[in-house]
Amino acid sequence: LGNLFLSRQMNIKVGDFGLACRVDSTEEKRKTICGTPNYIAPEVIQGDKEKRGHSFEVDIWSMGVICFTMMVGKPPYESKDVKSTYRRILANEYSFPNGKVSESGRSLIGSMLQTNPKMR
């Protein structure tokens, strides 16, 4: 959450796009693996390095992680080490604490944390 900033009007802005790139079409895919482990979408880390690729859908995934973290107080896939975190991301293994997140909040996050990028 260190990359979220508030404007003077109290609007949230996302920063730190040091590795950002332009994607010109929905078919274009990037192969770079970078980012904070808790926020990485499954398509960035799964499968054969030669076949995998990702696009703008990873941003929707990361926003889902940010929303979850803001509502719950910790990232949804956080665990003791990076390997375990990646395993949880690939299995899409997260849960909401009882009474902490409204049904509409759960629905929003669930729609953003879809394993299939085309469903986000």
mmCIF file of C-alpha atoms in Angstrom:
data_model
loop_
_atom_site.group_PDB
_atom_site.id
_atom_site.type_symbol
_atom_site.label_atom_id
_atom_site.label_comp_id
_atom_site.label_asym_id
_atom_site.label_seq_id
_atom_site.Cartn_x
_atom_site.Cartn_y
_atom_site.Cartn_z
ATOM 1 C CA LEU A 1 0.000 0.000 0.000
ATOM 2 C CA GLY A 2 3.070 2.231 -0.001
ATOM 3 C CA ASN A 3 2.315 3.039 -3.642
ATOM 4 C CA LEU A 4 -1.080 4.617 -2.913
ATOM 5 C CA PHE A 5 -1.185 8.379 -2.539
ATOM 6 C CA LEU A 6 -3.862 10.897 -1.602
ATOM 7 C CA SER A 7 -4.368 14.050 -3.621
ATOM 8 C CA ARG A 8 -5.313 17.354 -1.984
ATOM 9 C CA GLN A 9 -8.930 16.478 -2.805
ATOM 10 C CA MET A 10 -8.505 13.120 -0.981
ATOM 11 C CA ASN A 11 -8.592 11.067 -4.198
ATOM 12 C CA ILE A 12 -6.481 7.917 -4.186
ATOM 13 C CA LYS A 13 -3.770 7.720 -6.824
ATOM 14 C CA VAL A 14 -1.647 4.674 -7.628
ATOM 15 C CA GLY A 15 2.066 5.346 -8.107
ATOM 16 C CA ASP A 16 5.364 3.563 -8.771
ATOM 17 C CA PHE A 17 5.131 2.590 -12.404
ATOM 18 C CA GLY A 18 8.886 2.093 -12.801
ATOM 19 C CA LEU A 19 8.342 -1.079 -14.824
ATOM 20 C CA ALA A 20 5.160 0.030 -16.577
ATOM 21 C CA CYS A 21 4.825 -0.518 -20.290
ATOM 22 C CA ARG A 22 2.338 0.356 -22.967
ATOM 23 C CA VAL A 23 0.111 -2.396 -24.333
ATOM 24 C CA ASP A 24 -1.327 -1.442 -27.722
ATOM 25 C CA SER A 25 -3.818 -4.285 -28.176
ATOM 26 C CA THR A 26 -5.652 -6.905 -26.129
ATOM 27 C CA GLU A 27 -3.630 -9.610 -27.899
ATOM 28 C CA GLU A 28 -0.255 -8.152 -26.902
ATOM 29 C CA LYS A 29 1.425 -9.974 -24.009
ATOM 30 C CA ARG A 30 4.430 -9.174 -21.830
ATOM 31 C CA LYS A 31 6.727 -11.786 -20.310
ATOM 32 C CA THR A 32 8.488 -9.780 -17.611
ATOM 33 C CA ILE A 33 8.194 -11.220 -14.115
ATOM 34 C CA CYS A 34 8.438 -8.396 -11.620
ATOM 35 C CA GLY A 35 6.536 -6.853 -8.766
ATOM 36 C CA THR A 36 5.700 -7.398 -5.124
ATOM 37 C CA PRO A 37 4.906 -11.113 -4.580
ATOM 38 C CA ASN A 38 1.578 -10.527 -2.792
ATOM 39 C CA TYR A 39 0.234 -8.557 -5.779
ATOM 40 C CA ILE A 40 1.394 -10.731 -8.706
ATOM 41 C CA ALA A 41 -1.364 -12.218 -10.859
ATOM 42 C CA PRO A 42 -1.301 -15.981 -11.493
ATOM 43 C CA GLU A 43 -0.606 -15.682 -15.218
ATOM 44 C CA VAL A 44 2.684 -13.914 -14.453
ATOM 45 C CA ILE A 45 4.077 -16.888 -12.511
ATOM 46 C CA GLN A 46 2.333 -19.991 -13.840
ATOM 47 C CA GLY A 47 3.371 -22.426 -16.521
ATOM 48 C CA ASP A 48 6.266 -22.645 -18.917
ATOM 49 C CA LYS A 49 8.339 -19.451 -19.191
ATOM 50 C CA GLU A 50 8.202 -19.603 -22.995
ATOM 51 C CA LYS A 51 4.396 -19.888 -23.163
ATOM 52 C CA ARG A 52 3.236 -17.561 -20.406
ATOM 53 C CA GLY A 53 2.416 -13.929 -20.916
ATOM 54 C CA HIS A 54 0.275 -11.211 -19.405
ATOM 55 C CA SER A 55 -1.427 -7.953 -20.272
ATOM 56 C CA PHE A 56 -3.563 -5.237 -18.665
ATOM 57 C CA GLU A 57 -5.635 -7.800 -16.746
ATOM 58 C CA VAL A 58 -2.805 -8.028 -14.194
ATOM 59 C CA ASP A 59 -3.629 -4.440 -13.176
ATOM 60 C CA ILE A 60 -7.215 -5.461 -12.376
ATOM 61 C CA TRP A 61 -5.878 -8.376 -10.300
ATOM 62 C CA SER A 62 -3.555 -6.045 -8.377
ATOM 63 C CA MET A 63 -6.411 -3.616 -7.708
ATOM 64 C CA GLY A 64 -8.397 -6.560 -6.308
ATOM 65 C CA VAL A 65 -5.512 -7.330 -3.960
ATOM 66 C CA ILE A 66 -5.343 -3.660 -2.951
ATOM 67 C CA CYS A 67 -9.107 -3.568 -2.246
ATOM 68 C CA PHE A 68 -8.896 -6.766 -0.178
ATOM 69 C CA THR A 69 -5.918 -5.410 1.772
ATOM 70 C CA MET A 70 -7.681 -2.127 2.489
ATOM 71 C CA MET A 71 -10.862 -3.889 3.670
ATOM 72 C CA VAL A 72 -9.252 -6.727 5.642
ATOM 73 C CA GLY A 73 -5.933 -5.260 6.773
ATOM 74 C CA LYS A 74 -3.617 -7.786 5.116
ATOM 75 C CA PRO A 75 -3.104 -9.131 1.592
ATOM 76 C CA PRO A 76 -5.266 -12.112 0.588
ATOM 77 C CA TYR A 77 -2.411 -14.449 -0.384
ATOM 78 C CA GLU A 78 0.157 -13.470 2.249
ATOM 79 C CA SER A 79 2.045 -16.366 3.818
ATOM 80 C CA LYS A 80 5.344 -17.204 5.488
ATOM 81 C CA ASP A 81 7.494 -17.182 2.335
ATOM 82 C CA VAL A 82 7.339 -16.224 -1.345
ATOM 83 C CA LYS A 83 6.973 -19.823 -2.548
ATOM 84 C CA SER A 84 3.911 -20.337 -0.317
ATOM 85 C CA THR A 85 2.474 -17.005 -1.434
ATOM 86 C CA TYR A 86 2.828 -18.032 -5.085
ATOM 87 C CA ARG A 87 1.207 -21.391 -4.346
ATOM 88 C CA ARG A 88 -1.765 -19.617 -2.754
ATOM 89 C CA ILE A 89 -2.030 -17.216 -5.715
ATOM 90 C CA LEU A 90 -1.981 -20.087 -8.228
ATOM 91 C CA ALA A 91 -4.659 -21.921 -6.213
ATOM 92 C CA ASN A 92 -6.567 -18.628 -5.720
ATOM 93 C CA GLU A 93 -6.686 -19.536 -2.042
ATOM 94 C CA TYR A 94 -7.987 -16.666 0.087
ATOM 95 C CA SER A 95 -10.839 -16.089 2.504
ATOM 96 C CA PHE A 96 -12.643 -13.210 4.131
ATOM 97 C CA PRO A 97 -12.718 -12.907 7.920
ATOM 98 C CA ASN A 98 -16.269 -13.272 9.272
ATOM 99 C CA GLY A 99 -18.154 -9.989 9.464
ATOM 100 C CA LYS A 100 -15.274 -7.913 8.090
ATOM 101 C CA VAL A 101 -16.323 -7.356 4.434
ATOM 102 C CA SER A 102 -19.798 -6.610 3.070
ATOM 103 C CA GLU A 103 -21.383 -8.796 0.412
ATOM 104 C CA SER A 104 -20.844 -6.074 -2.211
ATOM 105 C CA GLY A 105 -17.181 -5.813 -1.185
ATOM 106 C CA ARG A 106 -16.786 -9.580 -1.486
ATOM 107 C CA SER A 107 -18.424 -9.492 -4.905
ATOM 108 C CA LEU A 108 -16.170 -6.681 -6.146
ATOM 109 C CA ILE A 109 -13.020 -8.410 -4.946
ATOM 110 C CA GLY A 110 -14.177 -11.790 -6.243
ATOM 111 C CA SER A 111 -14.740 -10.337 -9.709
ATOM 112 C CA MET A 112 -11.231 -8.853 -9.740
ATOM 113 C CA LEU A 113 -9.451 -11.920 -8.330
ATOM 114 C CA GLN A 114 -10.545 -14.295 -11.068
ATOM 115 C CA THR A 115 -7.833 -16.819 -11.995
ATOM 116 C CA ASN A 116 -8.807 -16.570 -15.652
ATOM 117 C CA PRO A 117 -7.707 -13.109 -16.872
ATOM 118 C CA LYS A 118 -10.554 -12.969 -19.414
ATOM 119 C CA MET A 119 -13.070 -13.131 -16.535
ATOM 120 C CA ARG A 120 -11.734 -10.058 -14.723
#
